[in-house]
PDB file of C-alpha atoms in Angstrom:
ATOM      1  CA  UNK A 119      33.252   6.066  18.321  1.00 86.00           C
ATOM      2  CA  UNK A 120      31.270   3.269  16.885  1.00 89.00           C
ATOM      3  CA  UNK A 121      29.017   5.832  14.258  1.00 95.00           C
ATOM      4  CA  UNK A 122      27.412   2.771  13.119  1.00 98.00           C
ATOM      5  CA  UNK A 123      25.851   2.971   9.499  1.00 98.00           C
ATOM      6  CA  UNK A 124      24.920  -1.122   9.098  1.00 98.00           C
ATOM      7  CA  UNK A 125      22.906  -4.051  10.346  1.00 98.00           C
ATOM      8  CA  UNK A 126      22.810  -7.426   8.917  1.00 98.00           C
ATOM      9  CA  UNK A 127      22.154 -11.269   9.883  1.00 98.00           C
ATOM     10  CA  UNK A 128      24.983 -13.256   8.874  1.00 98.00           C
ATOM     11  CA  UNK A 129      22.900 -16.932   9.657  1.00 98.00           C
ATOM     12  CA  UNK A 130      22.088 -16.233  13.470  1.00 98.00           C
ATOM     13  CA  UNK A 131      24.591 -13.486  13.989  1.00 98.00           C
ATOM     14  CA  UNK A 132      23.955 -10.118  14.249  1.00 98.00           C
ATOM     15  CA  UNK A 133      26.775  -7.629  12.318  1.00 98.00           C
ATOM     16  CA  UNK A 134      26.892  -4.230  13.309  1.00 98.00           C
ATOM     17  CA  UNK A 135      28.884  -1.981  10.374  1.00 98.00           C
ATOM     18  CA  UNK A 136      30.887   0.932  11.760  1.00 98.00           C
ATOM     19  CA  UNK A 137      30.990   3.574   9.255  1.00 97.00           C
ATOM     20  CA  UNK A 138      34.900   4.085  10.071  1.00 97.00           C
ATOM     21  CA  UNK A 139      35.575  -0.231  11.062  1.00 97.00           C
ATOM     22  CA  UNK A 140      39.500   1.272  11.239  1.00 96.00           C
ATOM     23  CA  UNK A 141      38.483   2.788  14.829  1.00 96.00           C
ATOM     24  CA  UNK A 142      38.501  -0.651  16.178  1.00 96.00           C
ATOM     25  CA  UNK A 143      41.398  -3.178  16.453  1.00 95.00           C
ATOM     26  CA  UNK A 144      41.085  -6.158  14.847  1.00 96.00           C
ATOM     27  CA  UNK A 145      42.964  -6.530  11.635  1.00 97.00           C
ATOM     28  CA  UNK A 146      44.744  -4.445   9.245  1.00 97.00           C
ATOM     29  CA  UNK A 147      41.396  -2.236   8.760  1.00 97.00           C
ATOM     30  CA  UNK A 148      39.533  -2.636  11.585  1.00 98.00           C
ATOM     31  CA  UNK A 149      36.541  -4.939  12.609  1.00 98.00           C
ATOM     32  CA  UNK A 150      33.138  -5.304  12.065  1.00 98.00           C
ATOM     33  CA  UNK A 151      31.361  -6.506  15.231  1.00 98.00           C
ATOM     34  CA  UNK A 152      28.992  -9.090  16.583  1.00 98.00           C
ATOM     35  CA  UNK A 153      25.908 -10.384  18.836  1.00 98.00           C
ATOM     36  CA  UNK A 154      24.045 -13.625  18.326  1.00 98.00           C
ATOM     37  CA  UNK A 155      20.210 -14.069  18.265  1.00 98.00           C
ATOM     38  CA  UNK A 156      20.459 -15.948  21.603  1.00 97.00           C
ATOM     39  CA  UNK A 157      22.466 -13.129  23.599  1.00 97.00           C
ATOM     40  CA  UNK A 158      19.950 -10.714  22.115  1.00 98.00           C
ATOM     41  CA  UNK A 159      16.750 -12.436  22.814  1.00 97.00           C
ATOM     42  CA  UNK A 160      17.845 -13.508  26.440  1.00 97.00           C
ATOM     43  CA  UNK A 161      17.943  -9.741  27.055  1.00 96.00           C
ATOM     44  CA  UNK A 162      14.732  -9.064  25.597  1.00 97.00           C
ATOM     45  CA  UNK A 163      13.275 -12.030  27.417  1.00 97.00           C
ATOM     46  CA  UNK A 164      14.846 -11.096  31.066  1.00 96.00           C
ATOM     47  CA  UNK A 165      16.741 -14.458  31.399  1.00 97.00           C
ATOM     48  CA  UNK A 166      19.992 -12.335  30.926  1.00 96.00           C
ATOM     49  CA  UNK A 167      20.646  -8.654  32.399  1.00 95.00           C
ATOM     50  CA  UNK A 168      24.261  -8.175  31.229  1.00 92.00           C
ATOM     51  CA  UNK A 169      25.552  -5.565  28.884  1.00 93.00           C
ATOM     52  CA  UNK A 170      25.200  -6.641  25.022  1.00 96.00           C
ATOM     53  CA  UNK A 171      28.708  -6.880  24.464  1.00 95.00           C
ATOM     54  CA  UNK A 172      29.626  -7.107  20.670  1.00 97.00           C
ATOM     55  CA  UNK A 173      33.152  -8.854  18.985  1.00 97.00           C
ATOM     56  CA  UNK A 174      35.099  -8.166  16.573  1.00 98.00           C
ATOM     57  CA  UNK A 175      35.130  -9.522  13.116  1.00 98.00           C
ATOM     58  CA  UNK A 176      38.925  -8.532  11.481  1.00 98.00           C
ATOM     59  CA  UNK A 177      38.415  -6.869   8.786  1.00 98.00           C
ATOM     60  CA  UNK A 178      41.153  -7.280   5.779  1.00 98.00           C
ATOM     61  CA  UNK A 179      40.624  -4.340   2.703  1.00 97.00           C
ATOM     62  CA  UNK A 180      43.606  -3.582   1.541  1.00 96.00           C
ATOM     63  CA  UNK A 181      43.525  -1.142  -0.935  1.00 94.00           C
ATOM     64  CA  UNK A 182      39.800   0.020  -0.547  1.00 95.00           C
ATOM     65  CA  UNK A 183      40.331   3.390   1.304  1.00 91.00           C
ATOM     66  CA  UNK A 184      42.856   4.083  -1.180  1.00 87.00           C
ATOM     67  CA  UNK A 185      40.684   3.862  -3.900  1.00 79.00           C
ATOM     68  CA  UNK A 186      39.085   7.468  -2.758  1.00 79.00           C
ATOM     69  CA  UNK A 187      39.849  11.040  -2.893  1.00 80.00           C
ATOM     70  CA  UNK A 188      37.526  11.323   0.120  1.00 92.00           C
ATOM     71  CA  UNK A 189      36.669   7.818   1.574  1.00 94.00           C
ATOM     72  CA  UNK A 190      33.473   8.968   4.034  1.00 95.00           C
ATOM     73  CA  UNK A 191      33.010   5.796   4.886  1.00 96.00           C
ATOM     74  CA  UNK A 192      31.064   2.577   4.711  1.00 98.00           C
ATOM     75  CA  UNK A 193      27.512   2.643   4.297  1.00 98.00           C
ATOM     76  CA  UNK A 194      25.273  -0.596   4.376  1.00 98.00           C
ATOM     77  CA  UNK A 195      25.679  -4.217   4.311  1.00 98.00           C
ATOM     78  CA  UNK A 196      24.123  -7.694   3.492  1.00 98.00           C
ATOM     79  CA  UNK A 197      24.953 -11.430   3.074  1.00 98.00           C
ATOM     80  CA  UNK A 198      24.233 -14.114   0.595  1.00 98.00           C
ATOM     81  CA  UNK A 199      25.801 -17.112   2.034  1.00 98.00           C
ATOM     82  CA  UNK A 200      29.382 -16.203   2.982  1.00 98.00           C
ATOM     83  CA  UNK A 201      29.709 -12.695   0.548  1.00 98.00           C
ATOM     84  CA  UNK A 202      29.221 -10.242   2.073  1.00 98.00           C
ATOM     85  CA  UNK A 203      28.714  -6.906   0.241  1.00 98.00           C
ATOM     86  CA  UNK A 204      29.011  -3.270   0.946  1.00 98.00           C
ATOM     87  CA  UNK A 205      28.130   0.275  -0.417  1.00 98.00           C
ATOM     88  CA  UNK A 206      30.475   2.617   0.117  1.00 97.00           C
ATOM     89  CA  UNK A 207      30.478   6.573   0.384  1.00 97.00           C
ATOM     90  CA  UNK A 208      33.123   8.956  -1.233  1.00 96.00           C
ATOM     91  CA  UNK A 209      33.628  12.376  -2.194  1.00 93.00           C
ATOM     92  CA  UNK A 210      36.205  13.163  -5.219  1.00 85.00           C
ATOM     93  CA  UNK A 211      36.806  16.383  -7.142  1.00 84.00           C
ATOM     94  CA  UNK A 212      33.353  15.931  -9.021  1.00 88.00           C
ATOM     95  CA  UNK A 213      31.204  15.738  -6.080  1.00 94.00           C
ATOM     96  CA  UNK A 214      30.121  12.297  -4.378  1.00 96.00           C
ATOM     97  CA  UNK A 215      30.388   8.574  -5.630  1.00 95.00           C
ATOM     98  CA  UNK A 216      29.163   5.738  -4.078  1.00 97.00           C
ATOM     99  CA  UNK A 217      30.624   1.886  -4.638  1.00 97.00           C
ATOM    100  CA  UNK A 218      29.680  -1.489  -3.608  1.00 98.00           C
ATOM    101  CA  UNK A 219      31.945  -3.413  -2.842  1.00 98.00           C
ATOM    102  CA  UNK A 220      32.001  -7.854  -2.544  1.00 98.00           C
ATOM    103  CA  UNK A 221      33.803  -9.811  -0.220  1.00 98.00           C
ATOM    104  CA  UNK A 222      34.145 -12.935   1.862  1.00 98.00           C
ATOM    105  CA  UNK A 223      33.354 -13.561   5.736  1.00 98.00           C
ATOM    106  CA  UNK A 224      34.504 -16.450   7.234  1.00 98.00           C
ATOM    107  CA  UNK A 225      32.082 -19.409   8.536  1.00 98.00           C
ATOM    108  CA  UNK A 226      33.894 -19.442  12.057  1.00 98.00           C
ATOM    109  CA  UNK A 227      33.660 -15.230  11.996  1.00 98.00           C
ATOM    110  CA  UNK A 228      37.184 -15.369  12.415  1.00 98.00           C
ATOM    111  CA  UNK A 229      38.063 -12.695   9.384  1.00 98.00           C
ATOM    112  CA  UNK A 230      35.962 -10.527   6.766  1.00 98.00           C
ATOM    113  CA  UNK A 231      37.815 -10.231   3.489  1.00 98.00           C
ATOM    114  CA  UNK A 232      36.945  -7.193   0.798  1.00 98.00           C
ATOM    115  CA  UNK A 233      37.658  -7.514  -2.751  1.00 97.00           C
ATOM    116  CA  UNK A 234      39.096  -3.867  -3.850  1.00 96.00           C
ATOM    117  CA  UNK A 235      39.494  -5.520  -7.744  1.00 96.00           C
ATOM    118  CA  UNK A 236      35.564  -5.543  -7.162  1.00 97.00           C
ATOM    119  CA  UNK A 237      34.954  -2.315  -6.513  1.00 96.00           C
ATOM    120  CA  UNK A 238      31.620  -0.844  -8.443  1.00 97.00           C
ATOM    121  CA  UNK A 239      30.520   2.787  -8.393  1.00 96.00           C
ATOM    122  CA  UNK A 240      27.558   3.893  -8.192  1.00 97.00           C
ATOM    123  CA  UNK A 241      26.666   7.032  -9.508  1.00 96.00           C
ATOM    124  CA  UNK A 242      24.682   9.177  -7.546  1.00 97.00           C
ATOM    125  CA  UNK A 243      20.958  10.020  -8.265  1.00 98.00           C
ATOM    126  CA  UNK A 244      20.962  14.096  -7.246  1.00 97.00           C
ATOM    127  CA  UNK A 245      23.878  16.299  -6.636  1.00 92.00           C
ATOM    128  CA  UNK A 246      23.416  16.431  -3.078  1.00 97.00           C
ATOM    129  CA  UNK A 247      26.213  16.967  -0.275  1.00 95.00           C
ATOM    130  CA  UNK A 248      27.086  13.912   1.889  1.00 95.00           C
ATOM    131  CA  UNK A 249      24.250  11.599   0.415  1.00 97.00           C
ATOM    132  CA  UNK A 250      25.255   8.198  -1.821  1.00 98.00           C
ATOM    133  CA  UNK A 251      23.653   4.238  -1.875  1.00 98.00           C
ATOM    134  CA  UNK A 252      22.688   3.879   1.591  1.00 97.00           C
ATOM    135  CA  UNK A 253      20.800   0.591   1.901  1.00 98.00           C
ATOM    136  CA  UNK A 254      21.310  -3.287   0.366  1.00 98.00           C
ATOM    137  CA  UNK A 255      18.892  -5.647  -0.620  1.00 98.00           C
ATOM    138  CA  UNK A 256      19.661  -9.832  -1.180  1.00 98.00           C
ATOM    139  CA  UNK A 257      17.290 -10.618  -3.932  1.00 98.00           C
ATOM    140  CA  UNK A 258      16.805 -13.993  -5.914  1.00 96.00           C
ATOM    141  CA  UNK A 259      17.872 -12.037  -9.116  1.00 95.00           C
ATOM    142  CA  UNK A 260      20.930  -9.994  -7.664  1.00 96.00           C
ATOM    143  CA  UNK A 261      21.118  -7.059  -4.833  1.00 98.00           C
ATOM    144  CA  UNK A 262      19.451  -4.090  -4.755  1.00 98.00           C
ATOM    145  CA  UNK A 263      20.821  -0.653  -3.894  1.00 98.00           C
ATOM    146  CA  UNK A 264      18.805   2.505  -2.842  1.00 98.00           C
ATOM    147  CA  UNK A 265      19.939   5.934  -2.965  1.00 98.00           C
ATOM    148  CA  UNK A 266      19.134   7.969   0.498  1.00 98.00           C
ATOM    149  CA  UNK A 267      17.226  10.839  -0.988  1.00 98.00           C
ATOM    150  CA  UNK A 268      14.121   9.618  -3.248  1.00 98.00           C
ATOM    151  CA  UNK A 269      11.447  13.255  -2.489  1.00 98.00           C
ATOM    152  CA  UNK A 270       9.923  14.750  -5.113  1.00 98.00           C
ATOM    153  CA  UNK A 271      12.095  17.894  -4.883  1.00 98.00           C
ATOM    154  CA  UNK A 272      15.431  16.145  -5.433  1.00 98.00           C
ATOM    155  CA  UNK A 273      15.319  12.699  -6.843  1.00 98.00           C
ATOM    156  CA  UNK A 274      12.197  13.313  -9.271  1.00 97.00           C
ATOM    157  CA  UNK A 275      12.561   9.651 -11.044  1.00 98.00           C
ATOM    158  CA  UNK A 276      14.381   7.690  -8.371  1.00 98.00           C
ATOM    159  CA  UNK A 277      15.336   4.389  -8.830  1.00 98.00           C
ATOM    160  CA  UNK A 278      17.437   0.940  -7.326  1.00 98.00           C
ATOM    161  CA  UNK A 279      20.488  -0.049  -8.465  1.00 98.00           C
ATOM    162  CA  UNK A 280      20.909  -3.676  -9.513  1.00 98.00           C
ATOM    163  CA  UNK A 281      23.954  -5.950  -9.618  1.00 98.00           C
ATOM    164  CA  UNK A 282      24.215  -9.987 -10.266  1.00 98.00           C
ATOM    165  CA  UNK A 283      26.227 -11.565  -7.828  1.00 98.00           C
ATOM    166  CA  UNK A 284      29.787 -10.509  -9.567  1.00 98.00           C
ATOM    167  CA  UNK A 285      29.111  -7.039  -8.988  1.00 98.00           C
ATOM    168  CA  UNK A 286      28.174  -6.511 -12.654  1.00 98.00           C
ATOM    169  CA  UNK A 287      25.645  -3.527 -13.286  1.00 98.00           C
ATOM    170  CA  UNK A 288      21.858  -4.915 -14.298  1.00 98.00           C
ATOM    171  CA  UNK A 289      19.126  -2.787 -15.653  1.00 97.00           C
ATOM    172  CA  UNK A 290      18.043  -0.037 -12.895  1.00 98.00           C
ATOM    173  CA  UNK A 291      14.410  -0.962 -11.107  1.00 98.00           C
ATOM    174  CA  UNK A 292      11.817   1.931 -11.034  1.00 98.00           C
ATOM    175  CA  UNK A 293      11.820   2.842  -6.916  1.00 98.00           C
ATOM    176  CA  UNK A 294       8.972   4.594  -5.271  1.00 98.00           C
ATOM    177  CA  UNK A 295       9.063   8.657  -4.080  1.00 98.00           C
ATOM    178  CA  UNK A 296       9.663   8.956  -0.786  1.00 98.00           C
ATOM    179  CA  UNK A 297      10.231  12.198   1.441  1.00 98.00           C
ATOM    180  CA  UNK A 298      13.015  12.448   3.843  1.00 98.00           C
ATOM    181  CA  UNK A 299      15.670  10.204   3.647  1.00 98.00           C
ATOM    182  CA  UNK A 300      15.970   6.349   3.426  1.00 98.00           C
ATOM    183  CA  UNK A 301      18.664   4.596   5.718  1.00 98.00           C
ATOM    184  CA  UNK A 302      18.753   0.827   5.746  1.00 98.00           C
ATOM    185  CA  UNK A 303      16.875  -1.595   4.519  1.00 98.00           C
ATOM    186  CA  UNK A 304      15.852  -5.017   6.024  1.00 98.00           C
ATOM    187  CA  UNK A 305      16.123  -8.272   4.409  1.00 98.00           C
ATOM    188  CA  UNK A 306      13.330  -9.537   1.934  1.00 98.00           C
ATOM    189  CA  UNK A 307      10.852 -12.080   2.884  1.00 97.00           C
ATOM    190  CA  UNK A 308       9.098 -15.042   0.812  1.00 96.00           C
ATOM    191  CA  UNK A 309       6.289 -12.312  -0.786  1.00 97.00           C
ATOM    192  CA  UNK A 310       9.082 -10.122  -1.711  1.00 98.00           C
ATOM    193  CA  UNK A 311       8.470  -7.159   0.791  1.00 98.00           C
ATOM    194  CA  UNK A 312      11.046  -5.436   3.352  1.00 98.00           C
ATOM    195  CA  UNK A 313      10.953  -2.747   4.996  1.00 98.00           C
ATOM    196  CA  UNK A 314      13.071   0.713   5.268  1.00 98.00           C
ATOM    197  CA  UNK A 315      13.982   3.148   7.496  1.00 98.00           C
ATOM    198  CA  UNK A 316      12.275   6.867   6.859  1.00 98.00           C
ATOM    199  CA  UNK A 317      13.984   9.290   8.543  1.00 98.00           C
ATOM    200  CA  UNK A 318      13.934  12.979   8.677  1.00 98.00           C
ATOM    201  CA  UNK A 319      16.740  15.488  10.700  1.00 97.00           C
ATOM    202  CA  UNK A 320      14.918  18.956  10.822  1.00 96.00           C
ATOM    203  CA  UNK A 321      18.383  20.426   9.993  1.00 96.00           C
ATOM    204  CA  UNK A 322      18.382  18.929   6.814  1.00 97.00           C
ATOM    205  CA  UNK A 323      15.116  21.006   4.985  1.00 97.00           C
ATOM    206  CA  UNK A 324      16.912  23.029   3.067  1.00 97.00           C
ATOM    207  CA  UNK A 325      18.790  20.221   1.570  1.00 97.00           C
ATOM    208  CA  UNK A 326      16.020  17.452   1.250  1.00 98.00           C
ATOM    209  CA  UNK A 327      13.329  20.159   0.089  1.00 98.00           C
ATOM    210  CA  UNK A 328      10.889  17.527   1.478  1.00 98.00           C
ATOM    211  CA  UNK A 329       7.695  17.634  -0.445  1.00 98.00           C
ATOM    212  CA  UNK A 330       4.377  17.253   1.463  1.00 98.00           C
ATOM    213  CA  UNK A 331       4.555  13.506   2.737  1.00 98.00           C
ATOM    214  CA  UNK A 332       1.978  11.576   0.765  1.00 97.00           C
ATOM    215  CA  UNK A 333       2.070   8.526   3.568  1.00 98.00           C
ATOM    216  CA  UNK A 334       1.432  10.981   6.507  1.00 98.00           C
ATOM    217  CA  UNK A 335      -2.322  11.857   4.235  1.00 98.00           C
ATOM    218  CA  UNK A 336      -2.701   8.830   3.712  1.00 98.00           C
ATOM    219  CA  UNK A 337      -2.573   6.931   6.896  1.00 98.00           C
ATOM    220  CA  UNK A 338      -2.428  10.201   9.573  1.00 98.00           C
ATOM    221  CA  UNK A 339       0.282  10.592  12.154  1.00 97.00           C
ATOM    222  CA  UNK A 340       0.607   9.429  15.604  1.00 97.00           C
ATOM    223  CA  UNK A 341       1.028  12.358  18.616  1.00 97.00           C
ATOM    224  CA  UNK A 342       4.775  12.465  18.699  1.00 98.00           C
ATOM    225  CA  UNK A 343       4.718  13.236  14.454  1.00 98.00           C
ATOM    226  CA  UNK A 344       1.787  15.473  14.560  1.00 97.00           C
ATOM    227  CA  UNK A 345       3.582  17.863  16.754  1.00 96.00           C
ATOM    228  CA  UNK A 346       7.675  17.402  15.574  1.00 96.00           C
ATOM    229  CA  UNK A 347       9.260  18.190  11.995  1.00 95.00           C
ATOM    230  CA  UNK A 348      11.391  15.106  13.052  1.00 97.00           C
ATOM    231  CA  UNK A 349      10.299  11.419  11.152  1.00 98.00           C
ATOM    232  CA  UNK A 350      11.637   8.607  12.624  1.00 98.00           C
ATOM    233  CA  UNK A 351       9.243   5.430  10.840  1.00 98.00           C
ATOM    234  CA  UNK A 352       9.501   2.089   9.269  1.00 98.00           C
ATOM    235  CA  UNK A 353       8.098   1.762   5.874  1.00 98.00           C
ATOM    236  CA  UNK A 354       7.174  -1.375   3.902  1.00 98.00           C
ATOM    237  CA  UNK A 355       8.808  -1.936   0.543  1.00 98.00           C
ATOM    238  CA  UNK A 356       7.095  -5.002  -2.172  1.00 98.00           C
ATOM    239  CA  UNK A 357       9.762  -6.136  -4.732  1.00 98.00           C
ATOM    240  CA  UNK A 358       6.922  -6.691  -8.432  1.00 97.00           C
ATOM    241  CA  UNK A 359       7.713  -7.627 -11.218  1.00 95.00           C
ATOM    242  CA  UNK A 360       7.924  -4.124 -12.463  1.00 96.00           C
ATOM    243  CA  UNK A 361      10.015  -2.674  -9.945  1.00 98.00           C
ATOM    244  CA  UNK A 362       9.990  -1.683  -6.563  1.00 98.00           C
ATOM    245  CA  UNK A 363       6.488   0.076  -4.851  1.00 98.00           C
ATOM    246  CA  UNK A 364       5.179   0.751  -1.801  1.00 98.00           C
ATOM    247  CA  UNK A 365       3.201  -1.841   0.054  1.00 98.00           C
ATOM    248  CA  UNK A 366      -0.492  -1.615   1.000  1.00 96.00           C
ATOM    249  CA  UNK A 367       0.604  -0.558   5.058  1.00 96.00           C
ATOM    250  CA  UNK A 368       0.479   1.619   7.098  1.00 97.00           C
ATOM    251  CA  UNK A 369       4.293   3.187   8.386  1.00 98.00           C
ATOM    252  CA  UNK A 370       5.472   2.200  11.787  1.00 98.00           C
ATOM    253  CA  UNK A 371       5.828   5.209  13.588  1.00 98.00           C
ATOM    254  CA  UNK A 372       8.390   5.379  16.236  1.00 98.00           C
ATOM    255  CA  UNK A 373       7.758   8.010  19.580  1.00 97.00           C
ATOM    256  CA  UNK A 374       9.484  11.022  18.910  1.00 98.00           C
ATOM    257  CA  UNK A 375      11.792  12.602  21.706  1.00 96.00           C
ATOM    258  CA  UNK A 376      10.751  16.135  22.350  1.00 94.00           C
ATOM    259  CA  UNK A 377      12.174  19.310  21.011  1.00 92.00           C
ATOM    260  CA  UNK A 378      12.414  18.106  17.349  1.00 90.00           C
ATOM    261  CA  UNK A 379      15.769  16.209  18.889  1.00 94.00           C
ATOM    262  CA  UNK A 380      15.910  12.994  16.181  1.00 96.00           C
ATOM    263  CA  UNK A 381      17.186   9.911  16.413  1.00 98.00           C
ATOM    264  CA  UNK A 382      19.834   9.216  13.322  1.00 98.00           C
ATOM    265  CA  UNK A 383      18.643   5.595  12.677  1.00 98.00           C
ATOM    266  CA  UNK A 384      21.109   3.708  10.249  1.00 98.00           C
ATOM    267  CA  UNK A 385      20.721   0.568  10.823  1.00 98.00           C
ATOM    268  CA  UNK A 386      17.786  -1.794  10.321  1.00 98.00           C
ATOM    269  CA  UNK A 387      16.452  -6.208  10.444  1.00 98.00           C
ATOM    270  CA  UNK A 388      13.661  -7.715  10.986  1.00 98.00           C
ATOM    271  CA  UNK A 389      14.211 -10.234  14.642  1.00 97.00           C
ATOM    272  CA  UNK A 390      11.624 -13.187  13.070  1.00 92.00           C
ATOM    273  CA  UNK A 391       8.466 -13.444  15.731  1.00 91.00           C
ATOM    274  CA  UNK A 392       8.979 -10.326  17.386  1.00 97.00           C
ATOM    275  CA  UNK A 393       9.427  -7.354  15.374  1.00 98.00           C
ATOM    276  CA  UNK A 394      12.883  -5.344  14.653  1.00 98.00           C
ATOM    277  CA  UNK A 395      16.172  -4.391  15.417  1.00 98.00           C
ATOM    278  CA  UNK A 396      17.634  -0.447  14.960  1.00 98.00           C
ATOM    279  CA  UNK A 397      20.904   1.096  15.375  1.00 98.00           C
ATOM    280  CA  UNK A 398      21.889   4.513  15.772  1.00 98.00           C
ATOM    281  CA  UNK A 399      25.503   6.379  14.307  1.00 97.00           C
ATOM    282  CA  UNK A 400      25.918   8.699  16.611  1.00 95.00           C
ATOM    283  CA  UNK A 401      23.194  11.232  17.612  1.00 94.00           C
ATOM    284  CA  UNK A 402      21.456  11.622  19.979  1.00 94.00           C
ATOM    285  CA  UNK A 403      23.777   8.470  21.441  1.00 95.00           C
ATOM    286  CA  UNK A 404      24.652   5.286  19.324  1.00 95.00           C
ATOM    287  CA  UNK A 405      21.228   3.183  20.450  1.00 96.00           C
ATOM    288  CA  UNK A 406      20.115  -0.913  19.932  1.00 97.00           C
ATOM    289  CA  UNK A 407      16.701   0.003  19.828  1.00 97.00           C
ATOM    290  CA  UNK A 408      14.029  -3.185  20.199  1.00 98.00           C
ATOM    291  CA  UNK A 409      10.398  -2.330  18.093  1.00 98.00           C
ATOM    292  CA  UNK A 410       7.963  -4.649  19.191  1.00 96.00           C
ATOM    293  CA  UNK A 411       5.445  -6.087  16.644  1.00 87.00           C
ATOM    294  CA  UNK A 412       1.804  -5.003  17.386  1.00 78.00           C
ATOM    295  CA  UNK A 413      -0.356  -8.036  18.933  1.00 64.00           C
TER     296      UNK A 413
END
C-alpha cells in the first residue's frame, strides 16, 4: 500500500514519501516514514539480519488535498535544514498541474508540517496524461524541479523549474533531452553534479514517443538493455552556470528482469562511500534496492 514516489536524507535519516501518506496512521494526513543510516548500513554490512522496519513521521496538511480537483498524489521530496519541500501531482478540468509545496519537519521527527498558503504550481511542460514535476533538487541558489518527460518527441525544449527558498518562481534553467522518463533525483554534491533516475515502462511508447537514446550510442548497453525495451539506469546530472547538462559519464545500468517486466523506480540518494539507495511504488513489488559503487 506504500506506492512510494520519494527518497530523501533528512541529516542521517532516511524518509521514504508515500505517494498517498493518508494510507498510514499517524496524524491527521498520514505519515511519512523512516530508517537511519546505521539500521541501513548494519544490514548491508551483515552485523544486523532483521527486517528494515520504517516509522512514522505524522504528517499535518490541512487543506492541501483540498486544494485539487484530482489530488494524484505526492511526488518527490528534499530538505534544506528543517523545510522540507514537496512537488505535488494533480489533475483539474484543464488537464494536469503540478505544485510544490514548503513545510516544516521537526528536529526530534516527531511531526512534518505542510504549508497549504505555500502552495506553487507548476505548469506542466507537455500535455501528457499522468506526468507532472517529479524530482527536487537543494541548490545553493534555490531548488530545482524536473518535469518526468524531457525526449525529443514530447518535451522538445525542456527545462527545470526554479524557486528561492519562499517558494517564489526564479528564471527557468535550460535542462538536457533525455528519453524515457526521469523519476527522482539525488542530492547535489560539492562540484554541482547528481544523479537521476532513467526509466522506461515498455507500456508507455506510445505516450513517451521515445526518440533513439543518444546515451545508449554513446556509451553501448550492457546484456540485460541490449536485449529488453525496458531502461532501468542512473544518469549523472552537472548543475553550470548556464543551466543544467549532462555529465561526462557513462549511465549506471541496472540488470534487467526478463520478459521486458520493469522495475518502477521512484525513489533515489546517494549512501556516501558506497553507492545508492532506490525505491520502488509498486510494480513489480515496492523494493529498497542497494547499488553498489564499482571498485
Amino acid at each position: 500500500k506504500s506506492e512510494f514516489s520519494g527518497l530523501a536524507w533528512y541529516g542521517d535519516t532516511l524518509i521514504l514519501l508515500p505517494q498517498y501518506p493518508e494510507r498510514f496512521e499517524g496524524g491527521p494526513q498520514g505519515a511519512l516514514l523512516a530508517l537511519t543510516r546505521a539500521e541501513i548500513e548494519a544490514w548491508l554490512d551483515g552485523t544486523s539480519t532483521a527486517p528494515l522496519d520504517p516509522r512514522p513521521i505524522p504528517l499535518y496538511a490541512e487543506g492541501v488535498k483540498e486544494s485539487a480537483v484530482v489530488f494524484e498524489g505526492f511526488e518527490s521530496v528534499a530538505f534544506d535544514g528543517e523545510s522540507i519541500y514537496l512537488t505535488i501531482e494533480t489533475r483539474g478540468l484543464g488537464g494536469m498541474l503540478g505544485y510544490i509545496i514548503r513545510g516544516q519537519i521537526a528536529p526530534d521527527l516527531s511531526r512534518i508540517t505542510l504549508d497549504a498558503g505555500s502552495l506553487t504550481k507548476i505548469k506542466p511542460q507537455a500535455g501528457l496524461g499522468n506526468l507532472t514535476d517529479e524530482a527536487l533538487l537543494v541548490t545553493p541558489d534555490g531548488l530545482l524541479s524536473f518535469y518526468e518527460a524531457n525526449g525529443a518527441n514530447v518535451n522538445p525544449n525542456p527545462v527545470a523549474h526554479r524557486f528561492d527558498a519562499n517558494l517564489n518562481p526564479l528564471e527557468s534553467l535550460p535542462a538536457p533531452t533525455l528519453e524515457y522518463r526521469l523519476t527522482d533525483a539525488s542530492e547535489m554534491d560539492a562540484e554541482g553534479r547528481f544523479w537521476v533516475i532513467n526509466y522506461m515502462y515498455p507500456g508507455d511508447a506510445d505516450k513517451l514517443k521515445p526518440a533513439p537514446d543518444a546515451l545508449a550510442a554513446r556509451y553501448g548497453q550492457g546484456a540485460t538493455h541490449a536485449a529488453s525495451q525496458a531502461v532501468e539506469r542512473l544518469v549523472q546530472y552537472q548543475l553550470t552556470p548556464q543551466g543544467v547538462a549532462l555529465a561526462d559519464r557513462a549511465p549506471i545500468q541496472l540488470e534487467l528482469l526478463p520478459d521486458d517486466e520493469a522495475r518502477n523506480w521512484e525513489g533515489l540518494v546517494t549512501l556516501p562511500g558506497r553507492g545508492f539507495l532506490l525505491l520502488t511504488d509498486s510494480f513489480p513489488t515496492t523494493l529498497l534496492g542497494f547499488v553498489k559503487l564499482a571498485d
